[in-house]
PDB file of C-alpha atoms in Angstrom:
ATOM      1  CA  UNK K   1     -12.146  12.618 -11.450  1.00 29.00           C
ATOM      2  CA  UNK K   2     -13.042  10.954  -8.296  1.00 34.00           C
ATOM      3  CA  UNK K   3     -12.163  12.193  -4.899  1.00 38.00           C
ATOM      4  CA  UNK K   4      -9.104  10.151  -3.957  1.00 38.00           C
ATOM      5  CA  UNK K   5     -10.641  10.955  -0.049  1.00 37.00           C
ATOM      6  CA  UNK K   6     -13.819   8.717  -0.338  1.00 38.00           C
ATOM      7  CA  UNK K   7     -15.631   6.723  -2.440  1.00 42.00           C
ATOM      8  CA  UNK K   8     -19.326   5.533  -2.406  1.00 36.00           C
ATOM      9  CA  UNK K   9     -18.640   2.850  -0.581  1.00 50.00           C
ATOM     10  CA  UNK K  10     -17.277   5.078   2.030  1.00 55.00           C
ATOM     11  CA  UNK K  11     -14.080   4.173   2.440  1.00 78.00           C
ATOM     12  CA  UNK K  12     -11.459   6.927   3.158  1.00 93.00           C
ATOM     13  CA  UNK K  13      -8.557   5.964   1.172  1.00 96.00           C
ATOM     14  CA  UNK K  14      -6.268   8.400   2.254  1.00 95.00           C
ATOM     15  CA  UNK K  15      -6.398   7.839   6.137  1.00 96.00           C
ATOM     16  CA  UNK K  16      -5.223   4.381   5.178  1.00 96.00           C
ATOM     17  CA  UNK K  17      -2.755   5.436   3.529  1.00 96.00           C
ATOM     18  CA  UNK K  18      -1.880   7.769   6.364  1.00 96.00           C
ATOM     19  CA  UNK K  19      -2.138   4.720   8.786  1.00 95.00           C
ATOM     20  CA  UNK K  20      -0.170   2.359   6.445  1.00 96.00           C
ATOM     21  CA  UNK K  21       2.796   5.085   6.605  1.00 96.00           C
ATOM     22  CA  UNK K  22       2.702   5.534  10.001  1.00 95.00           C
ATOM     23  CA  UNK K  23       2.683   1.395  10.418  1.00 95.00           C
ATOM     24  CA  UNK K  24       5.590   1.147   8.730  1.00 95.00           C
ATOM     25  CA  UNK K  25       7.510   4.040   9.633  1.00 95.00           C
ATOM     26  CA  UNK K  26       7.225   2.089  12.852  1.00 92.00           C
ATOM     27  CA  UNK K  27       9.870  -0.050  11.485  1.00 93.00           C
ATOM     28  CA  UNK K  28      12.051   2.291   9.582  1.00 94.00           C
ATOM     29  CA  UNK K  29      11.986   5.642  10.382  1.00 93.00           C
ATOM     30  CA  UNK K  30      13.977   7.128   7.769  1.00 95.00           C
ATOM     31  CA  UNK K  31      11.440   5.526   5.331  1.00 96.00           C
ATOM     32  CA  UNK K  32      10.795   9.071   3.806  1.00 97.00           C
ATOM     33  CA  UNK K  33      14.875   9.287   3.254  1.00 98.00           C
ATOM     34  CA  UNK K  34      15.125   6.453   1.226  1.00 97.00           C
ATOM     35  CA  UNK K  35      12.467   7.335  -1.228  1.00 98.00           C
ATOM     36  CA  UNK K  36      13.593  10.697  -1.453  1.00 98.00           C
ATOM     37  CA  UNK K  37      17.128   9.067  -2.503  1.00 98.00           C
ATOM     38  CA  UNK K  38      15.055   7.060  -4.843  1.00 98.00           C
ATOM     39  CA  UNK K  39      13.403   9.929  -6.502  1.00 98.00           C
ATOM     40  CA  UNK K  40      17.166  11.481  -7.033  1.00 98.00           C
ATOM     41  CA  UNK K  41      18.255   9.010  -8.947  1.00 98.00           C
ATOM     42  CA  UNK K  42      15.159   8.631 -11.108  1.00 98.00           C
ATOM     43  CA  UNK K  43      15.121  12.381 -11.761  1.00 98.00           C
ATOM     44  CA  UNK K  44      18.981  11.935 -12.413  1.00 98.00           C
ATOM     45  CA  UNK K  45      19.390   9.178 -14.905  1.00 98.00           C
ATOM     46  CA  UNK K  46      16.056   8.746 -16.447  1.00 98.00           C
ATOM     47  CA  UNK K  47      14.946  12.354 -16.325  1.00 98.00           C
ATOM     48  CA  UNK K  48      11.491  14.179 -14.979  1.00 98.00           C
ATOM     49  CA  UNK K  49       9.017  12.808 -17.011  1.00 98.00           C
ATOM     50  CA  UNK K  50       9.716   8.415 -16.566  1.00 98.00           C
ATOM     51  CA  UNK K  51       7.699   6.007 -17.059  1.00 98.00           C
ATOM     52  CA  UNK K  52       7.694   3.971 -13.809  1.00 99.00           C
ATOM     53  CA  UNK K  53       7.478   0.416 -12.874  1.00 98.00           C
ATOM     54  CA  UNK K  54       6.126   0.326  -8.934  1.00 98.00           C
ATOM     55  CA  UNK K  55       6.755  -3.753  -8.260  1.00 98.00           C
ATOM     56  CA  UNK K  56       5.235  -4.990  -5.510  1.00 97.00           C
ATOM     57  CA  UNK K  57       3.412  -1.188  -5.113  1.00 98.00           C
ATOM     58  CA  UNK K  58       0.883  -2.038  -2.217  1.00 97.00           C
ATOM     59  CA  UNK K  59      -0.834   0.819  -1.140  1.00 98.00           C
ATOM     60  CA  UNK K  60       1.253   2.742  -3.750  1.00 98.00           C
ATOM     61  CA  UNK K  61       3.441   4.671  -1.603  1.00 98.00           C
ATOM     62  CA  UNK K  62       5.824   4.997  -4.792  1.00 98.00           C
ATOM     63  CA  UNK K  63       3.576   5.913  -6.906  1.00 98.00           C
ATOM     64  CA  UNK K  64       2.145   8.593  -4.563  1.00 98.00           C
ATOM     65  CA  UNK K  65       5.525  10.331  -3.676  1.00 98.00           C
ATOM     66  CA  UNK K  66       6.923   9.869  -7.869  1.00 98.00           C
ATOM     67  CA  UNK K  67       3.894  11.897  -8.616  1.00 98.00           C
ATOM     68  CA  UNK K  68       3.842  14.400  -6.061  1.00 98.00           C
ATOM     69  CA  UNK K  69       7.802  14.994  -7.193  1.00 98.00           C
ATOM     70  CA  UNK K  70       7.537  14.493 -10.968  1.00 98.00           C
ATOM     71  CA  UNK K  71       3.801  14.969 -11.998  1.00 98.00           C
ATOM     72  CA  UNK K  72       4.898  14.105 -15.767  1.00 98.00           C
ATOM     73  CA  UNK K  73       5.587  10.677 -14.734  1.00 98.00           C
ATOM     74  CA  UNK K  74       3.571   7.529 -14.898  1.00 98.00           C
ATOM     75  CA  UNK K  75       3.464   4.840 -13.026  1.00 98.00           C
ATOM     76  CA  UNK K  76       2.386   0.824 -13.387  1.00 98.00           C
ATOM     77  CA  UNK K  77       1.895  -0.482 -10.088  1.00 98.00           C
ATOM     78  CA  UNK K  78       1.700  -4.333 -10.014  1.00 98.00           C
ATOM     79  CA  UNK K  79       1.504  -6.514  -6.742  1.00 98.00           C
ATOM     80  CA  UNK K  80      -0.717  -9.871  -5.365  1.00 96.00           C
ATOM     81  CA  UNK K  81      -2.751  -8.122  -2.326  1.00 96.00           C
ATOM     82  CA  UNK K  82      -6.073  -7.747  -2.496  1.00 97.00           C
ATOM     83  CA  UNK K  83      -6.214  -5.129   0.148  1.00 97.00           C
ATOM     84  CA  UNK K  84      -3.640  -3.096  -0.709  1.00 97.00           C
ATOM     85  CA  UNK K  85      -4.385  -2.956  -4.009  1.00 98.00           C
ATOM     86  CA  UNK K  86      -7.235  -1.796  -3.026  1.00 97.00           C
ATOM     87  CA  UNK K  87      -6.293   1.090  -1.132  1.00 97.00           C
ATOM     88  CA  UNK K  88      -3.947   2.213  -4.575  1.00 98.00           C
ATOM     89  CA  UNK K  89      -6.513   2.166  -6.807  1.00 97.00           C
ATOM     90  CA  UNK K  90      -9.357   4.045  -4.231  1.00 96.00           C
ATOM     91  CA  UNK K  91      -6.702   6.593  -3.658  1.00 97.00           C
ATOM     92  CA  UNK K  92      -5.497   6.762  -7.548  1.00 97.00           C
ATOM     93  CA  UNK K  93      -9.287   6.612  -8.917  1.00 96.00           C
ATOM     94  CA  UNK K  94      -9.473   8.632 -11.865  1.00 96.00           C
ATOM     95  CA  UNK K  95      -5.919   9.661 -12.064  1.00 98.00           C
ATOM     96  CA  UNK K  96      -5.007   8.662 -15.674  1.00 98.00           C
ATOM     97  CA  UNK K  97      -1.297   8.411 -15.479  1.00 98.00           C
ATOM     98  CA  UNK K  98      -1.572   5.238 -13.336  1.00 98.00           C
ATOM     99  CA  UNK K  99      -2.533   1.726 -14.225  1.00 98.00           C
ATOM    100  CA  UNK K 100      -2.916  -1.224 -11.413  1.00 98.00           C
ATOM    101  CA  UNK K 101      -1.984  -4.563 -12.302  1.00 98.00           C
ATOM    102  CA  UNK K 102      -2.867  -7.991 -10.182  1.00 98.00           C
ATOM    103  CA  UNK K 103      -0.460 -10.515 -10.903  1.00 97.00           C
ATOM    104  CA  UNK K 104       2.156 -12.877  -9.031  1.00 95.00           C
ATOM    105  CA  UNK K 105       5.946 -12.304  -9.385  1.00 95.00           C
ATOM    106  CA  UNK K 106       6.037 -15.731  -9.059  1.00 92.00           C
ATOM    107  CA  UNK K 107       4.638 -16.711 -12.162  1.00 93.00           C
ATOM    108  CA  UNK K 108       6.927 -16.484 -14.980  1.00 92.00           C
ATOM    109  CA  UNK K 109       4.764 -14.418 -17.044  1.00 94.00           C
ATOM    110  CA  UNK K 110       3.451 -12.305 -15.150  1.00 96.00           C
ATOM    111  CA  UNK K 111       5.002  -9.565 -17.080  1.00 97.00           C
ATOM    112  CA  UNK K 112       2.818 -10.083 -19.795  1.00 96.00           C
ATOM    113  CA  UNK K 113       0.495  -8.462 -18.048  1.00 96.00           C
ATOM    114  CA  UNK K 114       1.803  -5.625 -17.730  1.00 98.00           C
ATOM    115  CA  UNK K 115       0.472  -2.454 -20.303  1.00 97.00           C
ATOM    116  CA  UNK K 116       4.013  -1.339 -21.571  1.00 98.00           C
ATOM    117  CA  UNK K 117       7.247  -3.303 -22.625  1.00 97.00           C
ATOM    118  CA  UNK K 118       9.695  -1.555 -21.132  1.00 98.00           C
ATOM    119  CA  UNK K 119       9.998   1.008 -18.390  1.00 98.00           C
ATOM    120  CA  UNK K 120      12.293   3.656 -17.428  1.00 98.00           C
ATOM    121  CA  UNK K 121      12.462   3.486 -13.657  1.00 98.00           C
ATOM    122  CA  UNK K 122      11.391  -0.148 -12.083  1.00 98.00           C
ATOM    123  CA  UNK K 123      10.866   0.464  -8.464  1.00 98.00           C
ATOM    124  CA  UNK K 124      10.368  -1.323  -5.330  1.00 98.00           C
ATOM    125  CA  UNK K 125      10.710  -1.021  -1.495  1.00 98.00           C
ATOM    126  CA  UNK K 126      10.674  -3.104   1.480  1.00 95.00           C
ATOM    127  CA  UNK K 127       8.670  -6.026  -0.509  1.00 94.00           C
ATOM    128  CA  UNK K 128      10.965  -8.363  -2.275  1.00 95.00           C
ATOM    129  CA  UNK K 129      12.546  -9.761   0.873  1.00 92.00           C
ATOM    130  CA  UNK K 130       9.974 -12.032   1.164  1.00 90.00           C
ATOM    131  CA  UNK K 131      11.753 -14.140  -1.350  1.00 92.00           C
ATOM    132  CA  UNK K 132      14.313 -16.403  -1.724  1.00 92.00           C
ATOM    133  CA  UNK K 133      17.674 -16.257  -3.107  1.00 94.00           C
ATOM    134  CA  UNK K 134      16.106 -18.422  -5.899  1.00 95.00           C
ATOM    135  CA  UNK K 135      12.994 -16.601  -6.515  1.00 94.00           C
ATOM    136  CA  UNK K 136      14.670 -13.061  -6.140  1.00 96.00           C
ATOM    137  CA  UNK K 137      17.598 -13.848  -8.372  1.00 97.00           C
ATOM    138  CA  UNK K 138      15.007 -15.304 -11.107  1.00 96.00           C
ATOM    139  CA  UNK K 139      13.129 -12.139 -10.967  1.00 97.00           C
ATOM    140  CA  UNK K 140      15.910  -9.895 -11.783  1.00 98.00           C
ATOM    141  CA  UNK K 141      16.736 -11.563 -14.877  1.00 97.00           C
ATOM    142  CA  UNK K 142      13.130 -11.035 -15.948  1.00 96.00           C
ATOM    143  CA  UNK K 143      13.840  -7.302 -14.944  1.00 98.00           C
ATOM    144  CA  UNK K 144      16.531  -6.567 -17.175  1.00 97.00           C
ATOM    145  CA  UNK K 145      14.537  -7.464 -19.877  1.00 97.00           C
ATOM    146  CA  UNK K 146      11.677  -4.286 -18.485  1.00 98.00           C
ATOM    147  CA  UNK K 147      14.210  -1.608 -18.458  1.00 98.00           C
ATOM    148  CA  UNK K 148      15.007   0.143 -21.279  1.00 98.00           C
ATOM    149  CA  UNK K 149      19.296   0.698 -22.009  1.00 98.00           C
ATOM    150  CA  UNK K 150      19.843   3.585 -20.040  1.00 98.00           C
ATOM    151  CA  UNK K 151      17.161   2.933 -17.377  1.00 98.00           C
ATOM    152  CA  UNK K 152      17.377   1.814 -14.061  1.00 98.00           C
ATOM    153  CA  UNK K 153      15.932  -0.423 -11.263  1.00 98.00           C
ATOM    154  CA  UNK K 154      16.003   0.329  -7.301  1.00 98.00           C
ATOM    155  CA  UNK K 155      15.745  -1.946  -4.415  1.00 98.00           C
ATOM    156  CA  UNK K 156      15.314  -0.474  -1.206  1.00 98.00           C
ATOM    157  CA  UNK K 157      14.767  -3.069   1.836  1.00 97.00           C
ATOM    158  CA  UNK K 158      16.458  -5.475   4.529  1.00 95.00           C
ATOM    159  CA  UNK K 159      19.905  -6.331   3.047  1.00 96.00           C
ATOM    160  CA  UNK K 160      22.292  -8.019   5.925  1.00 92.00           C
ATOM    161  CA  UNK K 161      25.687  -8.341   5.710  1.00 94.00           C
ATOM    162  CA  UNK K 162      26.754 -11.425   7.669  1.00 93.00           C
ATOM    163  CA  UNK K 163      30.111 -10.743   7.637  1.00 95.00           C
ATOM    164  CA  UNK K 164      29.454  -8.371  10.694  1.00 96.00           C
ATOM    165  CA  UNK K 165      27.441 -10.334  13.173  1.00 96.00           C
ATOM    166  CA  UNK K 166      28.535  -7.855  16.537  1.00 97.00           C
ATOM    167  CA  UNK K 167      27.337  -5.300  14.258  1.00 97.00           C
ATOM    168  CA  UNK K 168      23.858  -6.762  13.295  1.00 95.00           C
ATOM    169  CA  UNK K 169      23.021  -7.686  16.830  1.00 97.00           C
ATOM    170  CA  UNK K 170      23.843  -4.490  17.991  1.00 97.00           C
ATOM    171  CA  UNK K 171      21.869  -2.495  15.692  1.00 95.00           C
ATOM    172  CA  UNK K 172      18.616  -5.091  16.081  1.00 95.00           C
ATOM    173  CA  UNK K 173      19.272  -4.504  19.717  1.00 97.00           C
ATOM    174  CA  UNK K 174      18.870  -0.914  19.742  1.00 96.00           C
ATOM    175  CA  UNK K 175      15.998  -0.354  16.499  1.00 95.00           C
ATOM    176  CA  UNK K 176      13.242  -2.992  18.518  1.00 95.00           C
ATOM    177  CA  UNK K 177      14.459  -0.653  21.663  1.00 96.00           C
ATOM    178  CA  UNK K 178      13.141   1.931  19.924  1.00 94.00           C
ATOM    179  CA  UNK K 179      10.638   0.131  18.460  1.00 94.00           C
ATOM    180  CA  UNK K 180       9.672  -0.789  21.990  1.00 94.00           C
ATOM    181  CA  UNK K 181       9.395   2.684  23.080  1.00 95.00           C
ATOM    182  CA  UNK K 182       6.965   3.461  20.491  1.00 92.00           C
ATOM    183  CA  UNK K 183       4.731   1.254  20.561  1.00 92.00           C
ATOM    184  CA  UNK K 184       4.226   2.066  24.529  1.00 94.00           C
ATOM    185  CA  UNK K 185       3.400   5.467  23.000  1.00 93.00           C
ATOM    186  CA  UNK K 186       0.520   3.529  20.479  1.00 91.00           C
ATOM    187  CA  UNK K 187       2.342   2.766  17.446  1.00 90.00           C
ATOM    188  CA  UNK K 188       0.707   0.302  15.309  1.00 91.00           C
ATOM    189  CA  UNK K 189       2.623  -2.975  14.198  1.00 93.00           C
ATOM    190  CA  UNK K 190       1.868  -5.161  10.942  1.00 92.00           C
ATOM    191  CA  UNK K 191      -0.395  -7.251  12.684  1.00 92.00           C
ATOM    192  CA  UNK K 192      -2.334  -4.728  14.499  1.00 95.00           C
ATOM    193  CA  UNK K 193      -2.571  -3.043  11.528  1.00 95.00           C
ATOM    194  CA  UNK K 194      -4.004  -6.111   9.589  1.00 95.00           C
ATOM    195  CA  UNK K 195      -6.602  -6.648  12.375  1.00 95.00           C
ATOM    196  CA  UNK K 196      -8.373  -2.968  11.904  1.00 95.00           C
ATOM    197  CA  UNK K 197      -8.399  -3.806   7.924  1.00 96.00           C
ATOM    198  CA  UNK K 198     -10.278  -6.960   8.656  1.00 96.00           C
ATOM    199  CA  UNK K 199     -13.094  -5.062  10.957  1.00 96.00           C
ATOM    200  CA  UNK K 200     -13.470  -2.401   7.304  1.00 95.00           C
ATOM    201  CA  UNK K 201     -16.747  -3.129   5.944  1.00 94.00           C
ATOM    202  CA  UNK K 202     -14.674  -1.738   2.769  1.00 94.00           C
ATOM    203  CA  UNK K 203     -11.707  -3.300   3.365  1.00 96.00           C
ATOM    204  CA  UNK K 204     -13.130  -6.781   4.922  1.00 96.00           C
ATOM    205  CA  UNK K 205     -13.133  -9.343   1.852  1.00 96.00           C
ATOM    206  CA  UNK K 206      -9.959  -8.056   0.497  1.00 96.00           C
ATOM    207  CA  UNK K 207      -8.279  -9.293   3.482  1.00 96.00           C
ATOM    208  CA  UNK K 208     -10.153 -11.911   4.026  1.00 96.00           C
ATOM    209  CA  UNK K 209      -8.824 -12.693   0.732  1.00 96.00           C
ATOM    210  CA  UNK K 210      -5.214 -11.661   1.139  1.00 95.00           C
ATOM    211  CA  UNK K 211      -4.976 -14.026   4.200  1.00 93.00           C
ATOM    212  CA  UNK K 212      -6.250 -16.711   2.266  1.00 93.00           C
ATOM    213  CA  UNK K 213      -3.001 -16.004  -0.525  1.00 92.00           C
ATOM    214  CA  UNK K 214      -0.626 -15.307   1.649  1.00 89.00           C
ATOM    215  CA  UNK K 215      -0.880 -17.282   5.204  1.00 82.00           C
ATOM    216  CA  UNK K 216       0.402 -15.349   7.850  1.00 72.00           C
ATOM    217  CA  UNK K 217       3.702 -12.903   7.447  1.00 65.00           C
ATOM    218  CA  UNK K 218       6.440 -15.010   6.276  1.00 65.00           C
ATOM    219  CA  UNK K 219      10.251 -13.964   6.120  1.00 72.00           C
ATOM    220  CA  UNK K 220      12.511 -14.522   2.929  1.00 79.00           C
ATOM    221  CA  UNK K 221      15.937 -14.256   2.582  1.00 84.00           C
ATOM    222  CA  UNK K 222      17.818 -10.891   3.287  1.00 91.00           C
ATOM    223  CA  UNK K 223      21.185 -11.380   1.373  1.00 95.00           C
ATOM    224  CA  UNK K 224      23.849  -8.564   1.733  1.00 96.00           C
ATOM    225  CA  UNK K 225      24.845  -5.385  -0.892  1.00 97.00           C
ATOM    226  CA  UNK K 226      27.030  -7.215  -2.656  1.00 97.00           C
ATOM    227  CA  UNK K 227      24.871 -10.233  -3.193  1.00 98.00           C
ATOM    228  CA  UNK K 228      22.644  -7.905  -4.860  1.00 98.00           C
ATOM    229  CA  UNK K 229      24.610  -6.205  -6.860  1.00 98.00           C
ATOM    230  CA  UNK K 230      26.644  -9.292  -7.946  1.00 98.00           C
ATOM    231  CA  UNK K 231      23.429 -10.616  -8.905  1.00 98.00           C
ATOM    232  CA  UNK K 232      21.946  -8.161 -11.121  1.00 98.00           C
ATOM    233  CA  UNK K 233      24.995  -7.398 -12.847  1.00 98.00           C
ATOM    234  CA  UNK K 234      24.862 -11.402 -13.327  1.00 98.00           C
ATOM    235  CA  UNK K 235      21.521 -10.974 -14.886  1.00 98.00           C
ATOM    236  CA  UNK K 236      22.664  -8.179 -17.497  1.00 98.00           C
ATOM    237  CA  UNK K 237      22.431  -4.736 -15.865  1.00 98.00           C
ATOM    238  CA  UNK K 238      25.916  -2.926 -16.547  1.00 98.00           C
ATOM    239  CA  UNK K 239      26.444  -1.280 -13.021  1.00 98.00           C
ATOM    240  CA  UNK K 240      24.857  -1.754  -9.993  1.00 98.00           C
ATOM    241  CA  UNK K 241      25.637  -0.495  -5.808  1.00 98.00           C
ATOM    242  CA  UNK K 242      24.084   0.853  -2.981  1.00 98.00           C
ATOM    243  CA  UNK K 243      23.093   4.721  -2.904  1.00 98.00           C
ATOM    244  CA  UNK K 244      21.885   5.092   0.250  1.00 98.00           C
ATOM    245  CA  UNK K 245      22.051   3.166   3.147  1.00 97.00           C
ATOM    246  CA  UNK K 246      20.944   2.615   6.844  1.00 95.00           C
ATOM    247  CA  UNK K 247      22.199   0.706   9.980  1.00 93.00           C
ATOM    248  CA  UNK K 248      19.765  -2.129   8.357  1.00 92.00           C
ATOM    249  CA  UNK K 249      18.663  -1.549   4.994  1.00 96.00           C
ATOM    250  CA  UNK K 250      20.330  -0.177   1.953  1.00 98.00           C
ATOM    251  CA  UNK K 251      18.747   0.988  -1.392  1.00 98.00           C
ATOM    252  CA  UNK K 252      20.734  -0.583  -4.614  1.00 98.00           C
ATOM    253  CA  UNK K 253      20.698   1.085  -8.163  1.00 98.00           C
ATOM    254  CA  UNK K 254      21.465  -0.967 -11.415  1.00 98.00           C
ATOM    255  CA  UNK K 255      21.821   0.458 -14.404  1.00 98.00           C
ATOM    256  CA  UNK K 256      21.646  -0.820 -17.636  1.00 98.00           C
TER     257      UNK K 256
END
């Protein structure tokens, strides 16, 4: 097996994972909470031993914590990003209960590519808000058709109730306070982080290339709770609401 630490190229894959935790614990800090909610809820309707969906996995911070929790689990990660991709697969090198895919949840088929028809546990976090109403809702109906009857998908990220606008702008007020205060104290931020992957003689081309995908960060739509869970019941999941939330972001089961 190959040292998830290094590889020849020299790259150490688990300081950038390290650093990509710390980035964006930056912006939530009860990151940690919500996957350990996650993990719950895998463990308690799908059992120890699922076979796991990681959509939109970047670096594979999913993956990482399913495995380190349930070690009889296995995991598919799938995203677009060059350079976060590669970060998962130098830290997962050699570990045979996870598979990488490169595709676009875009494109219609990308579940084609995908190793295994259905899944257990499909899993994501703080990645699909970069689409649109549209978009998202289209890719939940495609999701219903991954999970087995009985399984279960989980969405934890931005979700903004507009009914509560005092509410909102006092809780963005106070979280960039914070986030204020800690970056005084060196915290990285997205684009920071971006720049020191770019200077990586490892990590250089993949971001070059990621960049060249992607354009600059762009925002999607953040619809509320219910939105979500309206919508995925819509698409043929027979339950779905939040089971954890924060001031900002919630994490949403359905079942099917």
């Amino acid at each position: 097996m190959t040292d998830s630490h290094t590889t020849t190229a020299g790259a150490d894959w688990q300081a950038w994972q390290e650093s990509w935790d710390r980035q964006q614990e930056w912006y939530m800090p009860d990151r940690e909470e919500r996957f350990r909610v996650m993990l719950d809820m895998v463990e308690a309707l799908v059992g120890s031993a699922p076979r796991v969906l990681d959509l939109a996995c970047g670096t594979g911070s999913i993956t990482a914590r399913l495995l380190a929790r349930l070690p009889d689990a296995t995991s598919t990660g799938v995203d677009l990003d060059p350079a976060l991709l590669a970060i998962a697969e130098g830290t997962f090198a050699g570990d045979e209960r996870v598979t990488f895919v490169t595709a676009d949840l875009k494109d219609p088929g990308w579940a084609t590519q995908l190793p295994h028809d259905s899944y257990d546990a499909v899993l994501t976090a703080t990645a699909l808000h970069w689409l649109h109403r549209e978009p998202l809702a289209d890719l939940y109906g495609h999701l219903v058709g991954l999970v087995r009857d009985g399984g279960v998908f989980m969405n934890a990220d931005h979700m903004t109730d507009e009914t509560t606008p005092r509410i909102n702008a006092a809780e963005r007020a106070q979280r960039h306070a914070r986030m204020d205060r800690a970056k005084e104290q060196g915290a990285l931020d997205w684009a920071e982080w971006w720049q020191l992957a770019a200077k990586d003689p490892v990590l250089a081309g993949p971001t070059a290339r990621r960049f060249e995908i992607y354009g600059e960060h762009a925002e999607g739509d953040t619809p509320s709770p219910a939105w979500h869970a309206r919508t995925l019941r819509e698409a043929g999941f027979a339950e779905a609401r939040p089971v954890w939330c924060s001031p900002s972001d919630t994490l949403l089961l359905a079942l099917k």
